[in-house]
Each structure stands twice: as C-alpha cells, then as structure tokens.
XYZ file of C-alpha atoms in Angstrom:
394
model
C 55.237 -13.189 -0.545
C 54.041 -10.977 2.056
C 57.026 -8.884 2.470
C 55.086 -5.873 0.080
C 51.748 -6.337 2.554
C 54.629 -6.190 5.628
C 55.895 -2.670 4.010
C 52.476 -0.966 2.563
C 51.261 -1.042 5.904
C 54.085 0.813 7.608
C 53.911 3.294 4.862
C 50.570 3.616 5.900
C 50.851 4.120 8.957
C 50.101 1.071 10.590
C 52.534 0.647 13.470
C 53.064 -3.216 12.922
C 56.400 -4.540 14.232
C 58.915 -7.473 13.037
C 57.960 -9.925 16.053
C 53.837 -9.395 14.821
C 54.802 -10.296 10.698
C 56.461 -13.423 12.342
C 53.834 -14.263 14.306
C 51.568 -14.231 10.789
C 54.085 -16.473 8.985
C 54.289 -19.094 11.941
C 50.021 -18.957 12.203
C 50.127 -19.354 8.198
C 52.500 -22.050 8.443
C 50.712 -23.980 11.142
C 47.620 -23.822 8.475
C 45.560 -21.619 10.159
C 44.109 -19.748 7.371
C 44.926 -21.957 4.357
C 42.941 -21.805 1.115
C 40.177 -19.320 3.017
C 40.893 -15.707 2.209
C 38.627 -14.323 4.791
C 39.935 -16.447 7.563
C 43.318 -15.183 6.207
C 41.574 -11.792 6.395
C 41.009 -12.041 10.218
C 44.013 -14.045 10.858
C 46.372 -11.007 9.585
C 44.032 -7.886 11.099
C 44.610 -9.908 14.459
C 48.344 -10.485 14.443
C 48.707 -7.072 12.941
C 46.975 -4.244 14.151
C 46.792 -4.131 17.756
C 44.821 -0.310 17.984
C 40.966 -0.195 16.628
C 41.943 2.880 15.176
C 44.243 1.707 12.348
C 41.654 -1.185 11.177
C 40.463 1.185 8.585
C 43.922 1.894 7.082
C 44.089 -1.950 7.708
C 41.570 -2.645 5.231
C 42.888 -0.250 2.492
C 46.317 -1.572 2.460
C 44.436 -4.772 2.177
C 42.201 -4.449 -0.604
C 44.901 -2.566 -2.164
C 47.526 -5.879 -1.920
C 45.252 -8.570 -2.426
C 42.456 -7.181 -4.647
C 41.219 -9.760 -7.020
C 42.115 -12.597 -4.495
C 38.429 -13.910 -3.877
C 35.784 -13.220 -6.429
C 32.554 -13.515 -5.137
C 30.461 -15.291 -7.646
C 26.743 -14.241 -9.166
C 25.726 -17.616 -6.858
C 27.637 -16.839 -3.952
C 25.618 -13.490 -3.765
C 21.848 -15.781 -4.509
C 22.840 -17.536 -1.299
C 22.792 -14.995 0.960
C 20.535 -12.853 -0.827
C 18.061 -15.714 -1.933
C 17.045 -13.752 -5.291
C 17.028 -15.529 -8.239
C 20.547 -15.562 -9.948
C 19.678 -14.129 -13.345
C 17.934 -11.249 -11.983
C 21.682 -10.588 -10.399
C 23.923 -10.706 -13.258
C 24.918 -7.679 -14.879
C 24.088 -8.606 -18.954
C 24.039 -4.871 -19.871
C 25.267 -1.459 -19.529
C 22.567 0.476 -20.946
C 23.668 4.097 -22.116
C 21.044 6.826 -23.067
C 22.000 10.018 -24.429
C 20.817 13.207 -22.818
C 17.661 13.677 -25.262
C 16.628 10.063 -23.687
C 16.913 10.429 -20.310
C 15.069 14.134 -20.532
C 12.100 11.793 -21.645
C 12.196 9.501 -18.943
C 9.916 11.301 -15.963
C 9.274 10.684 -12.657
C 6.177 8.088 -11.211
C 4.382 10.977 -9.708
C 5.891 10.992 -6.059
C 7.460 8.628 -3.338
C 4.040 7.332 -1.946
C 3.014 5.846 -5.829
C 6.871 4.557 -6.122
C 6.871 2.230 -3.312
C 2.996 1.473 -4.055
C 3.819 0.547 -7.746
C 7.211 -1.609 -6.535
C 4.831 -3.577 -3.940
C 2.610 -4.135 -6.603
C 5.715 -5.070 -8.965
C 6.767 -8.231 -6.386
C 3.503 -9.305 -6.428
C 2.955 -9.674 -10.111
C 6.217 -10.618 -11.460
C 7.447 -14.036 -11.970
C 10.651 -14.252 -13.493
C 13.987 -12.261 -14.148
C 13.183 -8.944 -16.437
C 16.355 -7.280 -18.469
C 16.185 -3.805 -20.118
C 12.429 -2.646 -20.307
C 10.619 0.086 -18.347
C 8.345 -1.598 -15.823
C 9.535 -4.838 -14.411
C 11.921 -5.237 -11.609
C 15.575 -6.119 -13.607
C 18.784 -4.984 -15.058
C 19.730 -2.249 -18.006
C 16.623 -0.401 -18.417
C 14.745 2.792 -17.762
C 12.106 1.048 -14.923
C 12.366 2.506 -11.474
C 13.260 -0.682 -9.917
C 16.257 -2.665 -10.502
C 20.056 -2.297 -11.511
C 22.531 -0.664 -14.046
C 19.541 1.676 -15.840
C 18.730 4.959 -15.642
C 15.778 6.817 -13.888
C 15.457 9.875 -12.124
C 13.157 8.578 -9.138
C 13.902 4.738 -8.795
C 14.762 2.209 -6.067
C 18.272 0.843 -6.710
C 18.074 -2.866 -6.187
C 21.232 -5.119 -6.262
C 23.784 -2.640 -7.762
C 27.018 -2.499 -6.276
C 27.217 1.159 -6.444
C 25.833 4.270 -7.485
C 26.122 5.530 -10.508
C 23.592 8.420 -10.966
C 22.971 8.832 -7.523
C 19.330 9.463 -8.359
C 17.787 6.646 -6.267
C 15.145 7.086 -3.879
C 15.672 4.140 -1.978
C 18.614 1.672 -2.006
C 17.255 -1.480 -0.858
C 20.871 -3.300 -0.390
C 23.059 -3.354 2.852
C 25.642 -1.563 2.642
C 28.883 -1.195 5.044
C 30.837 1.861 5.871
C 34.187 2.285 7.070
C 34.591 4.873 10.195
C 36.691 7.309 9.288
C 40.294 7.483 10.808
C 40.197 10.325 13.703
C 44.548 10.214 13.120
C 44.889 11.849 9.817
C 47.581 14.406 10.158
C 48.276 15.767 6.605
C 46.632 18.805 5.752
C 45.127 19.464 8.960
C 47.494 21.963 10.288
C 45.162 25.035 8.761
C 42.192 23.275 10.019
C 43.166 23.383 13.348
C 43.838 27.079 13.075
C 40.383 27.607 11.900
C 39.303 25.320 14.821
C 41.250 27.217 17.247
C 38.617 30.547 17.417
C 36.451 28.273 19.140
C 38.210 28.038 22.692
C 37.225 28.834 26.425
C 39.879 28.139 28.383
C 39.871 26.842 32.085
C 41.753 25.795 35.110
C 40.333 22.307 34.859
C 41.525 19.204 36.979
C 44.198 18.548 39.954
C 46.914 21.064 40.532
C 49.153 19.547 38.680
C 51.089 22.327 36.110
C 53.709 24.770 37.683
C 52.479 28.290 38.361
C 55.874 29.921 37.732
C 55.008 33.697 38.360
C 53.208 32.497 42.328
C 56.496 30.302 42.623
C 58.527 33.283 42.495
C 56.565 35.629 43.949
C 56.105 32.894 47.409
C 59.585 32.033 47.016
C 60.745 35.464 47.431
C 58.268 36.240 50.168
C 59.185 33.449 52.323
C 62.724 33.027 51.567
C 63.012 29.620 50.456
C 61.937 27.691 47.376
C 57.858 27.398 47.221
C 56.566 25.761 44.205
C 53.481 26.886 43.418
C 50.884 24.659 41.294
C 47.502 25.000 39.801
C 45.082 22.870 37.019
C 46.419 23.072 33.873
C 44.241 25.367 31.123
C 42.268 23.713 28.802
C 40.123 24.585 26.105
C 36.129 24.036 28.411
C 34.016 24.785 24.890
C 31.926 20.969 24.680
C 31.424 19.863 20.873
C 29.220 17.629 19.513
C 30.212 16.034 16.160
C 27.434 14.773 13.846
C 29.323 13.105 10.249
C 27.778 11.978 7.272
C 28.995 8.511 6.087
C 28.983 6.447 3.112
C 26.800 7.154 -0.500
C 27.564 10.285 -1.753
C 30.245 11.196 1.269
C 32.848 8.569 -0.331
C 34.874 11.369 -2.391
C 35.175 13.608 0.846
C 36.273 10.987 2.913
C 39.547 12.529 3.319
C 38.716 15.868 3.780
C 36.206 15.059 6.691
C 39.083 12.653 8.514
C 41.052 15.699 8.562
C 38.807 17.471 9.994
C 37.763 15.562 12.337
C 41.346 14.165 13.398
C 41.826 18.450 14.079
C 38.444 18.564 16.421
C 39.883 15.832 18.187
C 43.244 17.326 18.668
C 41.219 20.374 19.506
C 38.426 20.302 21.879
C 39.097 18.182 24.972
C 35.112 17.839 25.299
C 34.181 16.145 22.292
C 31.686 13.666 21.196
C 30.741 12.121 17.874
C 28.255 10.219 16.076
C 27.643 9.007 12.044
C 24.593 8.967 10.309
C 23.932 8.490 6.452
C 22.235 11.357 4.083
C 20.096 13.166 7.426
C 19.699 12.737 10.914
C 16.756 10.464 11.688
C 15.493 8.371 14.868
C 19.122 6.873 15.590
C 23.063 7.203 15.249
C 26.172 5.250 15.342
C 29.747 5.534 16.918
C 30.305 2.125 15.292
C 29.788 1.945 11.406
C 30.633 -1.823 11.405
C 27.842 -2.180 14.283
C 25.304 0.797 12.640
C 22.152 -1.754 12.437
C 22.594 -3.186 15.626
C 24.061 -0.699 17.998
C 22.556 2.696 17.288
C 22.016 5.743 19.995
C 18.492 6.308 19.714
C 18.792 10.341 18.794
C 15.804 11.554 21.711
C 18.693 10.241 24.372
C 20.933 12.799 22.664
C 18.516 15.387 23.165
C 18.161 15.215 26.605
C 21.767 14.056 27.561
C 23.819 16.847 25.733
C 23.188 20.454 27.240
C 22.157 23.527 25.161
C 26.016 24.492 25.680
C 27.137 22.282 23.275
C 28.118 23.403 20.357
C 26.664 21.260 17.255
C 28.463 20.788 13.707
C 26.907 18.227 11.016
C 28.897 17.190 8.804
C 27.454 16.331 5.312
C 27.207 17.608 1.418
C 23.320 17.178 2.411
C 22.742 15.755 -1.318
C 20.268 13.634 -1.020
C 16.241 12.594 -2.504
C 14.089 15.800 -0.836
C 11.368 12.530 -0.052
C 14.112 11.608 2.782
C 13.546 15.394 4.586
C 9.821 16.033 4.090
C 8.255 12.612 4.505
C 8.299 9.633 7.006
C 9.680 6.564 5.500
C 11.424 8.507 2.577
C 14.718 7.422 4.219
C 17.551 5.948 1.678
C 18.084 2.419 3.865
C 15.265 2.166 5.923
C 11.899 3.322 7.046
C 11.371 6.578 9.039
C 8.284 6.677 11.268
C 9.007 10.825 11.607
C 10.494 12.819 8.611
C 14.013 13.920 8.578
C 12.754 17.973 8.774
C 11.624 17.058 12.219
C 14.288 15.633 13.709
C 16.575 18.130 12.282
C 14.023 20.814 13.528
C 14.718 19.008 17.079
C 18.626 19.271 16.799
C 18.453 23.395 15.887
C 16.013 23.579 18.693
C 18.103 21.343 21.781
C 20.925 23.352 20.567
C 21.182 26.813 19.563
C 24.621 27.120 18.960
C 24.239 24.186 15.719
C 25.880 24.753 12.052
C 25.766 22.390 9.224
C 29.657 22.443 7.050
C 29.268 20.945 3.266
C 32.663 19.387 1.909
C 30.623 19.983 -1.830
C 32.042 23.016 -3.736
C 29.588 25.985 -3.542
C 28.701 26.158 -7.201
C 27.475 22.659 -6.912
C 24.933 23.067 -4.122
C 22.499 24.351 -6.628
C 21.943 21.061 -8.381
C 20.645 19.888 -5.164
C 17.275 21.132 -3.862
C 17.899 18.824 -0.303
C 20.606 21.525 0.373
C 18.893 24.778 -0.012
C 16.216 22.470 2.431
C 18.733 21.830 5.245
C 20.475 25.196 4.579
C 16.958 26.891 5.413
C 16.377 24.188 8.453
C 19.685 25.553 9.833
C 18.738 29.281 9.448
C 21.077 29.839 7.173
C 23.965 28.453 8.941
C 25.715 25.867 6.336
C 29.058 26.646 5.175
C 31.286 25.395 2.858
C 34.767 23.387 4.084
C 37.368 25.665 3.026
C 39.663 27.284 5.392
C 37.382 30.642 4.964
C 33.573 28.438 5.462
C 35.722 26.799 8.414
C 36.495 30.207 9.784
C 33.058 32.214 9.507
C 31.516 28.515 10.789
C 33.301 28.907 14.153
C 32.697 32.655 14.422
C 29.480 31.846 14.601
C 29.246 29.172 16.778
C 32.238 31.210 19.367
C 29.283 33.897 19.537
C-alpha cells in the first residue's frame, strides 16, 4: 500500500532508495508504528529522508498521500489548548455582503483593542456564537473565529481568511523553504549574476594555464603553474518573510533563494514573519525557542554586506509604528525601529515584494516599509530583480 508514497517522493525529488522503503516495511512489520499515525509519521521521515533539506518536500508528499488519515477532533484540540470545546467548534460560516461589512468600523486603535479583549476574558463566562462583542465564532466582534472585522484578534481559526487581523493569538508552524528548487530559477540567477566581485580566494589549487605556458617555455620543461580559484567575494545577507500572507509566494521565494545560494559563496540567511523585530530564525520548526537575537546581527555582519528582505510587507500598520503591535507576540520596540536599525548597519539594504505592483496600494504597511527603505523596494520580476541588484552592485 505504500508503493504510491515510495514513487511520489522520487517524483519529488526526494532521493529515497529501494534498501530505505524496505527498511520501512520491515520497521512496520515489526509493529513499530502500528495504529499511531504520527509515530508512523516519524518512523517513515527517519527511514526515508536522510538530508534535512528534503524534510519539507517530505512533508508535502505526505500530507498529499495520507491526507484525511488522522482527524484531529474539536476535544483533541480542548486538551492542549484547555479552552472550552464549544467555543472551538465551527457552527457557522457567517457571510456579509459588501454594504455590511462597510458598516462594521474599527474599535478606535490597537491600544483600546487589546484593552477591550482583556476586559472581554474577564467578564465572559461561557461560549458566545455570532454577535458583535463577546469572544466566539461567526460574528462581526473583534475577537474570535470565522466572522468578519476589519481590526480584530483572530482567535482559534485555522487560517486566515480576510487577513485583516491585528493579532493572531494561535501558534502557528512554518515550513523552511527548500534552498534546492531548480525550476524557473535559471533567469533568476542571471539577474543575480550583476552582483559579483570576483577574487583569487583560497589555496592554489586551479591551473593557471597562460603562467604554465609562459614558465614552461621559459625554462624548458613542463611547469604547472597554479593559483586560488575566482570566486564571486560580494557577502549577502538574506532576510525572508515566512508564513501568513507569504504562503502563495512560497515558490517564487524558494527559487529565489535556491539561485542566491547557487550564487554568492558568502551568504547568510534568516526568517522572520510580517517585519523584522527583536529576533530571527534559521530554524522555522525551532522559531520560539532558538531565535538570533537581531542586535547580534548588527554588530556581527559588516556594513559590506549587502542586505535583501524578502517580504510582500502586507501586514496591520500597528505592527510597524507601535511596540507590542506584533502579529504573534509582543514587541517591547516597534518594528519602524528596528527596520530603521537594519537601513542604518547596512547601507547597501533593499526590500523585493513577490506581490504584483498594482496590489501594493491596498496596503498602507507597504508604502511604510517602501519609505523606511528610501525608496528601495522592488517588485520580483526578472526586471525588479535586475534594477534591485543594480542598486545594491553600486
């Protein structure tokens, strides 16, 4: 029954081998993983992928083969969660036509949200559905699930849907993105390409084959003649937006970023979600627990590195200008200041959108960044790729 699983993952990419799909078949048959499809989960990533890198294409082919195989009960979620179970259930799918949500206005500002949601958990005692004020399901309150208002705090929803909230008070996981994404990166690395140094860097080690003639004709006798290979010496620093928003672009930032690692020789990277803030990740499965606090960056990364952030920079404008206005946790120091810190450590910083242009409009946070940057955000198409690098190759 796992012959399909066996197949999709070579298709995608995932170099698992005959002896390894044994070696799952014997562990299943020695009852390893029976009846528990996350020990099953672990049991197969093990025996088959043997390179971090491929976990993420892993988990694709996964969900893809055995979606549907564990559904994760209402009561399942109250356990971990310890909310009360009705106040989890989705009972409605409220829809309001354009004339009603026009009528539905904002609290007054981020400082009376969270003040009026405090107050909220205080007062209320029991599961709320539809409604405008308590914390529930289906209605037009800022707090809650499944409803509709322009400045809430999303609370137990399993996704966005308006991608109006303020605050998302859920834990969500991201997926880093795969650096080996080869299709439809060929032009990118063109574009990539106007940003190179070159050097002799490292041991002698490449054949100079002009100085081998030239000494071998001098001295009569074959004189090979080495030197340090040339390699591109420009140092980037690669900041990427994950999760929220970002999901539909995943595939056009993992090509770009598979190209900057083909690329540049010197490169580092880091995640964050929405805007740049106290700390980043290189690990999205270890984000809350194994962040780079963002001041080391600062002061470890010369002014010679050359700085692109990654991001459609859609996001609440309460997560630029003010501290704790942060989608998934709270900010002592607003995201305009530490982005004001990154154009400052380095000079040579631009900020590429994978959003069309047209759309960037509907977004006041991006005319914000846009202006933090000086200007410098472009859009990722081969010609925003190519005027991105001319400026930071000046």
């Amino acid at each position: 029954m796992f012959v399909r699983f066996f197949a999709a993952l070579r298709g995608a990419g995932v170099p698992v081998s005959l002896r390894e799909y044994l070696d799952l078949l014997a562990a299943l048959d020695a009852g390893i993983a029976r009846y528990e499809p996350e020990t099953f989960y672990y049991l197969a990533r093990t025996a088959l992928v043997k390179d971090e890198r491929h976990i993420d294409r892993f988990d694709r082919v996964f969900g893809q083969i055995f979606s549907g195989l564990e559904l994760i009960t209402v009561e399942a979620l109250v356990s971990v969660t310890s909310l009360p179970s009705e106040w989890l259930r989705k009972l409605v799918e409220k829809h309001l036509t354009p004339e009603e949500q026009a009528e539905i206005a904002a609290m007054g500002g981020f400082e009376k949200l969270m003040e009026t949601l405090a107050q909220r958990l205080r007062e209320q005692q029991g599961r709320h559905q539809g409604g405008s004020k308590w914390i529930g399901t289906g209605g037009t309150s800022p707090f809650g699930a499944y409803g509709y208002n322009p400045e809430g705090v999303r609370i137990g929803q399993d996704e966005s849907r308006h991608r109006r909230a303020v605050k998302v008070w859920d834990r969500r996981e991201f997926r880093n993105l795969d650096d080996d994404v080869e299709i439809g990166t060929r032009n990118i690395k063109v574009a990539l390409r106007r940003l190179r140094r070159w050097a002799r860097e490292g041991s002698p080690d490449e054949l100079d084959l002009g100085a081998t003639i030239r000494k071998t004709a001098e001295q009569g006798w074959l004189d090979v003649v080495t030197r340090p290979e040339r390699r591109n010496a420009v140092k980037v620093l690669l900041f990427l937006d994950i999760g929220g928003s970002m999901d539909p672009h995943v595939r056009l930032v993992e090509e770009l970023f598979s190209a900057a690692r083909t690329e540049f020789r010197h490169l580092d990277h880091f995640y964050f979600h929405n805007c740049i803030y106290e700390g980043v990740w290189k690990d999205n499965r270890r984000r809350w627990d194994a962040q780079t606090p963002t001041a080391d960056l600062l002061h470890t990364y010369g002014p010679d590195y050359r700085v692109i952030c990654v991001g459609d920079a859609a996001m609440s404008p309460y997560e630029i200008t003010h501290p704790g206005g942060a989608n998934e946790h709270w900010n002592a120091e607003s995201g305009e200041t530490w982005l004001r810190r990154v154009v400052a450590a380095w000079p040579h910083a631009i900020w590429i959108n994978p959003s069309p242009m047209p759309a960037w409009g509907y977004s006041p946070s991006v005319e914000m960044i846009a202006t933090i940057f000086g200007g410098r955000m472009y859009p990722m198409t081969l010609a925003g790729l190519d005027e991105g690098i001319r400026e930071l190759a000046r």
